[in-house]
PDB file of C-alpha atoms in Angstrom:
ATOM      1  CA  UNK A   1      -6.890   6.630   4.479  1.00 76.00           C
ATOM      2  CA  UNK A   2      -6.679   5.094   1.109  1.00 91.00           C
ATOM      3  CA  UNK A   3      -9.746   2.815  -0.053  1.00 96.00           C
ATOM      4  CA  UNK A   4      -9.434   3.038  -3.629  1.00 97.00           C
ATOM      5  CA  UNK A   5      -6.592   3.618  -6.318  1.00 98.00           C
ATOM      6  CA  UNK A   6      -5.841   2.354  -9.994  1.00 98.00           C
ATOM      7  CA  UNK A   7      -3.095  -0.363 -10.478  1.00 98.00           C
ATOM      8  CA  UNK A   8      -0.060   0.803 -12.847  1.00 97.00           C
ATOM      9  CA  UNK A   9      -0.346  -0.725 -16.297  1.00 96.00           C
ATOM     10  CA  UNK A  10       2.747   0.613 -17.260  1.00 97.00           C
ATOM     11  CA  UNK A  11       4.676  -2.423 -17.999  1.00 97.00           C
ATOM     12  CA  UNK A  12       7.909  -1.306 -18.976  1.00 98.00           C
ATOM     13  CA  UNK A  13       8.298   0.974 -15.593  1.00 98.00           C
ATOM     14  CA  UNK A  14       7.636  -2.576 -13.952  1.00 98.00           C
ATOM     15  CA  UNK A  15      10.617  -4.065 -15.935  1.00 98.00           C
ATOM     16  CA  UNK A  16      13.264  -1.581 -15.582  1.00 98.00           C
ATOM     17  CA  UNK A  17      12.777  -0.872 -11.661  1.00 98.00           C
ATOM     18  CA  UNK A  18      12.525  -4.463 -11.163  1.00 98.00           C
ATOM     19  CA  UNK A  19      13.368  -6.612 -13.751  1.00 97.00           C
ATOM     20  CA  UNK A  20       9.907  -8.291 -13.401  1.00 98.00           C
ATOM     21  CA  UNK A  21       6.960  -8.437 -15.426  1.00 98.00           C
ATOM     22  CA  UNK A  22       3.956  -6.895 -14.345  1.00 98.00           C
ATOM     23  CA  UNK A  23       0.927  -9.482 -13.892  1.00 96.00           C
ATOM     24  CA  UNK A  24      -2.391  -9.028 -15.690  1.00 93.00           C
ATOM     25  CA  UNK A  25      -4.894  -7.837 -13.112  1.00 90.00           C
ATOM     26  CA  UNK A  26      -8.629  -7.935 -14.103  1.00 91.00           C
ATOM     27  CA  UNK A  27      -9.303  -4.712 -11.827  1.00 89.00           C
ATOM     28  CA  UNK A  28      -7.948  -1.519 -12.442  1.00 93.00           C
ATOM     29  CA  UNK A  29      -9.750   0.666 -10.239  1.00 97.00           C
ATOM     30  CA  UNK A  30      -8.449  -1.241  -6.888  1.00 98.00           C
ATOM     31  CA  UNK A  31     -11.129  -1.419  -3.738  1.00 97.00           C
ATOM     32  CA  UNK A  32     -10.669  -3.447  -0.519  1.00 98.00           C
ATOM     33  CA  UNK A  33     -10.726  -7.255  -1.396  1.00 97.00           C
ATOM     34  CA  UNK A  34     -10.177  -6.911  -4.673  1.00 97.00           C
ATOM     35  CA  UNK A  35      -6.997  -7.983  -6.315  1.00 97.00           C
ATOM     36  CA  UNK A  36      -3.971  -5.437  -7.375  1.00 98.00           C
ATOM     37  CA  UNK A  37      -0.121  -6.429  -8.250  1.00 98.00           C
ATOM     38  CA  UNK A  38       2.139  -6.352  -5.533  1.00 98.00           C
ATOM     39  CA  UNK A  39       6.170  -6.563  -5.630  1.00 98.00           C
ATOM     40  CA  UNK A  40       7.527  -8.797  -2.473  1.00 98.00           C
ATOM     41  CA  UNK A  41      10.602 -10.304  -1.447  1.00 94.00           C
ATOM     42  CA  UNK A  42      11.471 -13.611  -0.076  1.00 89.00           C
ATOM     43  CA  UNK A  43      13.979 -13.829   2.970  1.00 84.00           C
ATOM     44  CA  UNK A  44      14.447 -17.696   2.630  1.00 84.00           C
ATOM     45  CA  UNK A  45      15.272 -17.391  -0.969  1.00 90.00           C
ATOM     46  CA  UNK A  46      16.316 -13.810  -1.362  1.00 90.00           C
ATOM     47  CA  UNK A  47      13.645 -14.097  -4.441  1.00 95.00           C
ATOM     48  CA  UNK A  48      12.161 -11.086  -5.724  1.00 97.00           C
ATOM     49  CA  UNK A  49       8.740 -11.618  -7.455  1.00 97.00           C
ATOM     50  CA  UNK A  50       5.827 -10.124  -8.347  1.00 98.00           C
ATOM     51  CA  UNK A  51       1.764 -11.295  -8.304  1.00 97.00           C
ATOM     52  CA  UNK A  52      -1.498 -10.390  -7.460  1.00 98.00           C
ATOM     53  CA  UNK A  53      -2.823  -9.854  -3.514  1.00 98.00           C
ATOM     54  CA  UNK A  54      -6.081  -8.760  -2.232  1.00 98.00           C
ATOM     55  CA  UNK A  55      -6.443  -5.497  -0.982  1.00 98.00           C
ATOM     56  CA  UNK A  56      -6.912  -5.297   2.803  1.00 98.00           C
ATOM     57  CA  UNK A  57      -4.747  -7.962   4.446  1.00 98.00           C
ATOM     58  CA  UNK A  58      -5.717 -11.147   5.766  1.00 98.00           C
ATOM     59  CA  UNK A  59      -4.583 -12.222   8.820  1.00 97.00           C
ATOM     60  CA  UNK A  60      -4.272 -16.523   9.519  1.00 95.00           C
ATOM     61  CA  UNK A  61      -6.730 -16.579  12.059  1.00 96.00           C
ATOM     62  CA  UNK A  62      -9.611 -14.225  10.030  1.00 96.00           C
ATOM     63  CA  UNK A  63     -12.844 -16.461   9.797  1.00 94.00           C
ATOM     64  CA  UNK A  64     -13.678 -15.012   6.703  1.00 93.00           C
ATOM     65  CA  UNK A  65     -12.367 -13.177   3.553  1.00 92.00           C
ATOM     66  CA  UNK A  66     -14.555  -9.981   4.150  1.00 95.00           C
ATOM     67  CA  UNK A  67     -12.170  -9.588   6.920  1.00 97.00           C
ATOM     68  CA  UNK A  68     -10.055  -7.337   4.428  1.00 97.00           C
ATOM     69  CA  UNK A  69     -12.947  -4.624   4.093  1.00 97.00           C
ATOM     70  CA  UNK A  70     -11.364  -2.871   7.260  1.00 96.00           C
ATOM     71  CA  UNK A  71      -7.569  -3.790   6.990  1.00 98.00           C
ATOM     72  CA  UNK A  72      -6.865  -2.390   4.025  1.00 98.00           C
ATOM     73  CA  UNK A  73      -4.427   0.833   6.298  1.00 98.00           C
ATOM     74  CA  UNK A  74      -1.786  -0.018   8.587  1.00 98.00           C
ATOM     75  CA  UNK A  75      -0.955   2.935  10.982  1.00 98.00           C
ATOM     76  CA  UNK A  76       3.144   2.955  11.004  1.00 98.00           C
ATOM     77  CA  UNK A  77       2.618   4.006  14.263  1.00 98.00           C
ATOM     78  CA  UNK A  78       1.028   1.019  15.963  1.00 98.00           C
ATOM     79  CA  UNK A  79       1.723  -1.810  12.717  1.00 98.00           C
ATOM     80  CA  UNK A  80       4.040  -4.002  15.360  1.00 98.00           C
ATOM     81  CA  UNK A  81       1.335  -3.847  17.882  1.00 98.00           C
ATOM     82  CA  UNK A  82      -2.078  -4.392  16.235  1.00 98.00           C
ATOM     83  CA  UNK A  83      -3.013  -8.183  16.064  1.00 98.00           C
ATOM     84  CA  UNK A  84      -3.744  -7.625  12.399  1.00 98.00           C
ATOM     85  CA  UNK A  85      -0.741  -6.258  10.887  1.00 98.00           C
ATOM     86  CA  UNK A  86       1.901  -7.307  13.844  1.00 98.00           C
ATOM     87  CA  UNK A  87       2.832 -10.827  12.040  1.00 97.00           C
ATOM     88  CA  UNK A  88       3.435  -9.866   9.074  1.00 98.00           C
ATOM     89  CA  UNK A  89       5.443  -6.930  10.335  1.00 98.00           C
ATOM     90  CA  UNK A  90       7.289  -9.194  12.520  1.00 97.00           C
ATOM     91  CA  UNK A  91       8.050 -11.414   9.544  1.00 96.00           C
ATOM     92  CA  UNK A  92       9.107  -8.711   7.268  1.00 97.00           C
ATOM     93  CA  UNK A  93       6.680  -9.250   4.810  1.00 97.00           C
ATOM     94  CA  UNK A  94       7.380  -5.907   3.238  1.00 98.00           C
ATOM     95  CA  UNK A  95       5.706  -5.665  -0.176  1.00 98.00           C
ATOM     96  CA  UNK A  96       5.292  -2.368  -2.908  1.00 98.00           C
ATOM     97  CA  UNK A  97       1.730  -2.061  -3.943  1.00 98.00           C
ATOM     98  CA  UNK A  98       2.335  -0.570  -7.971  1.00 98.00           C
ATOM     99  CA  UNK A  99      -0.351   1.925  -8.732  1.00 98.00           C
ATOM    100  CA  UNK A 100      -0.921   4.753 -11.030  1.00 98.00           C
ATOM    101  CA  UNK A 101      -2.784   7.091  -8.749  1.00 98.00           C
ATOM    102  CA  UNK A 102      -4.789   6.909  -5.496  1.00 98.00           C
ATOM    103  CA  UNK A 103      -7.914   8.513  -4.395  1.00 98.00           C
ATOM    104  CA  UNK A 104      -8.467  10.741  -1.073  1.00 96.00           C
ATOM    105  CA  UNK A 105     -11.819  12.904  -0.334  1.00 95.00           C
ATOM    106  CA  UNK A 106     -10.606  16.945  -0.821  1.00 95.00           C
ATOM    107  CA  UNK A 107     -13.629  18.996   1.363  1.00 92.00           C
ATOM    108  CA  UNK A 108     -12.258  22.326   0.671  1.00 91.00           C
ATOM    109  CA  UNK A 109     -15.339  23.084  -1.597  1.00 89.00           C
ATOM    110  CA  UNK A 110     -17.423  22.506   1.408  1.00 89.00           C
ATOM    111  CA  UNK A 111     -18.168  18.456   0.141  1.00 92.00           C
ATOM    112  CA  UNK A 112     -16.541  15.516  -0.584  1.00 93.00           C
ATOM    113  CA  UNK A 113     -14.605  15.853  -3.694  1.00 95.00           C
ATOM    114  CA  UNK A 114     -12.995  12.391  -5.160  1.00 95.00           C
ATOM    115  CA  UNK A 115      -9.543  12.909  -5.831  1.00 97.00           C
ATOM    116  CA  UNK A 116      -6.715  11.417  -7.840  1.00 98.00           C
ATOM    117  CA  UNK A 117      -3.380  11.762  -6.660  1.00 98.00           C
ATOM    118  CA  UNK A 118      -0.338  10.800  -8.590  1.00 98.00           C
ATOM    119  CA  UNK A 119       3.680  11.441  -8.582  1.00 98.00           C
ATOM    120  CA  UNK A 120       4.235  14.566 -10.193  1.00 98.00           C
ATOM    121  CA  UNK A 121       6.699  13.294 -12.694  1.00 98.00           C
ATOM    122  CA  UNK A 122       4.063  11.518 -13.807  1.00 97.00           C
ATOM    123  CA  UNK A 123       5.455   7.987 -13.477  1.00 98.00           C
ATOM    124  CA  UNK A 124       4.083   4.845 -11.380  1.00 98.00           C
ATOM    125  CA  UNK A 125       4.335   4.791  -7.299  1.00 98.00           C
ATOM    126  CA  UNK A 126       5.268   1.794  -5.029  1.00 98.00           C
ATOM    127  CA  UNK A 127       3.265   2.151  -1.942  1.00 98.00           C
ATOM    128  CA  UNK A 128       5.070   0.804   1.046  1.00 98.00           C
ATOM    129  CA  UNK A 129       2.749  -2.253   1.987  1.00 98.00           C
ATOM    130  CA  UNK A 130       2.684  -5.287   4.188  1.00 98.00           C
ATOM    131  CA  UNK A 131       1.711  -8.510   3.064  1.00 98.00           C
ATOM    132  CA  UNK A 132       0.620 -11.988   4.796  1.00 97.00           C
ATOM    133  CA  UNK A 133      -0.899 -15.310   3.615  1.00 97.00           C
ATOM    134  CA  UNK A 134      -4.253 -16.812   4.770  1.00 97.00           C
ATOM    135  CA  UNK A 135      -5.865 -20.326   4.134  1.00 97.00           C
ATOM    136  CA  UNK A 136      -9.345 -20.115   2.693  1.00 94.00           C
ATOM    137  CA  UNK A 137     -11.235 -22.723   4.553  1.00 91.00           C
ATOM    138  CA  UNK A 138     -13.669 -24.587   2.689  1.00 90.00           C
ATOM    139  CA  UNK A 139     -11.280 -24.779  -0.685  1.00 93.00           C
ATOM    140  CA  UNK A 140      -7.737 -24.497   1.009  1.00 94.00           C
ATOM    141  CA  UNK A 141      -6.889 -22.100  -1.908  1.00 95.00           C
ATOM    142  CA  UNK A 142      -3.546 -19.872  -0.405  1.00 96.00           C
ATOM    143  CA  UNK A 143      -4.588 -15.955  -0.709  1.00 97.00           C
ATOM    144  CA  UNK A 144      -2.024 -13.232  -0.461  1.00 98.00           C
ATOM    145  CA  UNK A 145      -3.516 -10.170   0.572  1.00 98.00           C
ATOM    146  CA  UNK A 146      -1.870  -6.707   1.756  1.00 98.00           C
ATOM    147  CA  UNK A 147      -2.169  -3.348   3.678  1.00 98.00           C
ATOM    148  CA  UNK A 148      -0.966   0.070   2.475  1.00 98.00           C
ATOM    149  CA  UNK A 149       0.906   1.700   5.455  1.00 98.00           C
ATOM    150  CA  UNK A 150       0.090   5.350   6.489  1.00 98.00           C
ATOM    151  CA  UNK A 151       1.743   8.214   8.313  1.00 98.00           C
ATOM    152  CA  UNK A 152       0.501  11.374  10.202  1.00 98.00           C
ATOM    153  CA  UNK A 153       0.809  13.973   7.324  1.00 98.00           C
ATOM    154  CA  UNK A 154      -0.243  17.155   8.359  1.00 96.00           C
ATOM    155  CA  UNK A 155       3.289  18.996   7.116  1.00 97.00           C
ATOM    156  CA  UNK A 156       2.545  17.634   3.881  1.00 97.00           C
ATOM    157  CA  UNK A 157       1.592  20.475   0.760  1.00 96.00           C
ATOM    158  CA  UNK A 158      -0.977  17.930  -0.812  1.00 97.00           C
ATOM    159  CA  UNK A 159      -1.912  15.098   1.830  1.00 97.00           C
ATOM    160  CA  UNK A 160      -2.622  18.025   4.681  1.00 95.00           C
ATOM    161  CA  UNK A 161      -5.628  19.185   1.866  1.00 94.00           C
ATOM    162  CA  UNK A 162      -7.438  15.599   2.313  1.00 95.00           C
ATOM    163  CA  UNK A 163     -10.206  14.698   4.184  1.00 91.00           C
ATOM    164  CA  UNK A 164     -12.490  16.739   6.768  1.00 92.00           C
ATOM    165  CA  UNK A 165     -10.521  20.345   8.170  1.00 91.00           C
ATOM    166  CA  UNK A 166     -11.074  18.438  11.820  1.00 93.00           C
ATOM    167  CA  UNK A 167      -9.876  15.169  10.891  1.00 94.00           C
ATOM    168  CA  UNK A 168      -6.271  13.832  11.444  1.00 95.00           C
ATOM    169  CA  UNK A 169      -4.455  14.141   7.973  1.00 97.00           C
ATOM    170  CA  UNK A 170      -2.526  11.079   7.012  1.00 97.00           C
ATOM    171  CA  UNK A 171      -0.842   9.769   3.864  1.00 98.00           C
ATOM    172  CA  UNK A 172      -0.144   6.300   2.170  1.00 98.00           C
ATOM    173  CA  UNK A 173       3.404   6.386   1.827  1.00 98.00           C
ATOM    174  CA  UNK A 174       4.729   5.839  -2.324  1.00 98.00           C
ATOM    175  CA  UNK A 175       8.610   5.609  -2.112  1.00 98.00           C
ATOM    176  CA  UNK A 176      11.115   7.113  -4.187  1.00 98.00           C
ATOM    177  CA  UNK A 177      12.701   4.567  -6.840  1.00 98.00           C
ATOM    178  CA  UNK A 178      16.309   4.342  -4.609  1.00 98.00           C
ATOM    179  CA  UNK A 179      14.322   3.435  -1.534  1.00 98.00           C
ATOM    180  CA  UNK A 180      12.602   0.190  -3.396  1.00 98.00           C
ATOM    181  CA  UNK A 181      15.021  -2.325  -2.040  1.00 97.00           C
ATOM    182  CA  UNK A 182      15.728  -0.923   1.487  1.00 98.00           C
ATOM    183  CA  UNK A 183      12.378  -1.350   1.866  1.00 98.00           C
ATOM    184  CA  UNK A 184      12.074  -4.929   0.605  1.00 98.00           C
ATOM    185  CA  UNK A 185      15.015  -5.866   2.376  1.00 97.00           C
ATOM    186  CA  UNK A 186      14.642  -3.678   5.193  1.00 97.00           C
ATOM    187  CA  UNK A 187      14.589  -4.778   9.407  1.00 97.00           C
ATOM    188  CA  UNK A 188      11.860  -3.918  10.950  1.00 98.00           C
ATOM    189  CA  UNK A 189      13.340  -1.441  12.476  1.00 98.00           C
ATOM    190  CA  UNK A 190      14.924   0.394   8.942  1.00 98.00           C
ATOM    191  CA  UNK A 191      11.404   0.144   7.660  1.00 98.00           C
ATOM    192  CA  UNK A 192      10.131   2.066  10.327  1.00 98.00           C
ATOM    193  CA  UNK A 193      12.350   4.904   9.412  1.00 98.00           C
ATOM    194  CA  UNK A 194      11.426   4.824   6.428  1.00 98.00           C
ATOM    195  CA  UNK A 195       8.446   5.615   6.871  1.00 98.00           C
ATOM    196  CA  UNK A 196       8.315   9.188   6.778  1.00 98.00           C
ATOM    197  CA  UNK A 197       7.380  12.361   4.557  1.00 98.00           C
ATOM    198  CA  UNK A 198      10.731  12.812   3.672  1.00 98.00           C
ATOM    199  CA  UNK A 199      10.567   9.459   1.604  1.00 98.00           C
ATOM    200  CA  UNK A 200       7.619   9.960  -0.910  1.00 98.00           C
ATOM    201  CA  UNK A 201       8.390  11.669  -4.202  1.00 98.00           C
ATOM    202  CA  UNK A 202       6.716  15.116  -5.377  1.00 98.00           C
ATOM    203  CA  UNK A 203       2.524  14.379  -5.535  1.00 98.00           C
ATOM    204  CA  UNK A 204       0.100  16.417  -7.170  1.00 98.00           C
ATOM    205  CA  UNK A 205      -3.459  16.606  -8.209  1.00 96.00           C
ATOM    206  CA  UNK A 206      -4.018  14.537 -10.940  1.00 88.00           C
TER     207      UNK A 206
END
C-alpha cells in the first residue's frame, strides 16, 4: 500500500503527455491529506485539466477532513463496492496522480527498509487514481481529494519484494504513456481491465 511518494516536477513531461501545465505544489514528498497534482477529465465538458487534490479521498458524507488518513488505497478489487470509493467509481472520476517515485517498506534485510520506486526509464508515472469532491463544512471551501488504486501483485519482479514475506503483495498501478486517455476516458468497466500488471511500465529500485 502506498502512503508516501514525491510529486513529478518535471514540467515539460507534464506538457508533452498532456498539453497541460503542471501546478505548483508546496509538498513534494506526498503523505495522506496532503496536496499532490492530479490530471482528471471532465465527462460534461470533455475538459482535460490538471490541479492539486488531497491525498486520501474524501467522500461527501465524511464528517471531517482527517477522513483521508485511511483512504488514501482503493483495492481494484472491491472499488465499486466500498462506500468510500464506489461514487466516484460509479461517476468515472478517473484521475492520474503524477509522481516521480513512490515509497514501499522492502523487509528482506530482516527490517523495514524505506524504498523508492520509480519507472526504469527514468521518466515520471501516472498512477491510476480516483477522485471525488467534498464540501468542507464550516468554510464551504470545495476540496478535491483522490485514492491511488492497487492490485494483487505477487507475479510482479519488484512489487512481490515489498512489505512483510507473509503479507499479501500489492502494487499502485503507474500506466504506460498510451494507456493515459483510456483511462481518463475509460467505462467503468474498461478501467477495470486496465487494471492489471500487464499495464505498468518497467519499475526499479531507485
Amino acid at each position: 500500500m502506498c502512503v508516501q511518494y514525491l510529486t513529478t516536477v518535471n514540467i515539460d513531461w507534464v506538457k508533452t503527455h498532456f498539453d497541460l501545465d503542471l501546478p505548483a505544489s508546496p509538498a513534494h514528498d506526498v503523505f495522506p491529506t496532503y496536496p499532490g497534482p492530479i490530471v482528471l477529465k471532465s465527462h460534461n465538458t470533455g475538459r482535460t485539466a490538471t490541479g492539486l487534490a488531497r491525498f486520501g479521498l474524501l467522500p461527501s458524507w465524511a464528517k471531517e477532513e482527517t477522513f483521508g488518513r485511511k483512504t488514501y488505497n482503493a483495492r481494484a478489487e472491491t472499488v465499486a463496492e466500498k462506500p468510500s470509493y464506489k461514487n466516484a467509481w460509479i461517476k468515472r472520476h478517473y484521475a492520474l496522480a503524477l509522481a516521480d517515485a513512490f515509497y514501499e517498506p522492502c523487509y528482506e534485510a530482516g527490517k523495514a527498509v524505506r524504498t523508492a520506486i520509480k519507472q526504469k526509464n527514468q521518466e515520471p508515472m501516472a498512477i491510476a487514481s480516483i477522485w471525488d469532491t467534498w464540501t468542507e463544512p464550516e468554510t464551504g471551501e470545495l476540496i478535491v481529494s483522490f485514492s491511488m488504486l492497487t492490485i494483487e501483485a505477487s507475479n510482479h519482479p519488484v512489487m512481490n519484494r515489498m512489505h512483510k514475506p507473509e503479507d499479501e503483495k500489492r502494487t499502485v498501478v503507474p500506466l504506460r504513456p498510451e494507456l493515459f486517455n483510456a483511462w481518463l476516458n475509460a467505462t467503468t468497466e474498461e478501467a477495470q481491465a486496465l487494471l492489471n500488471l500487464d499495464s505498468i511500465p518497467e519499475l526499479i529500485f531507485a
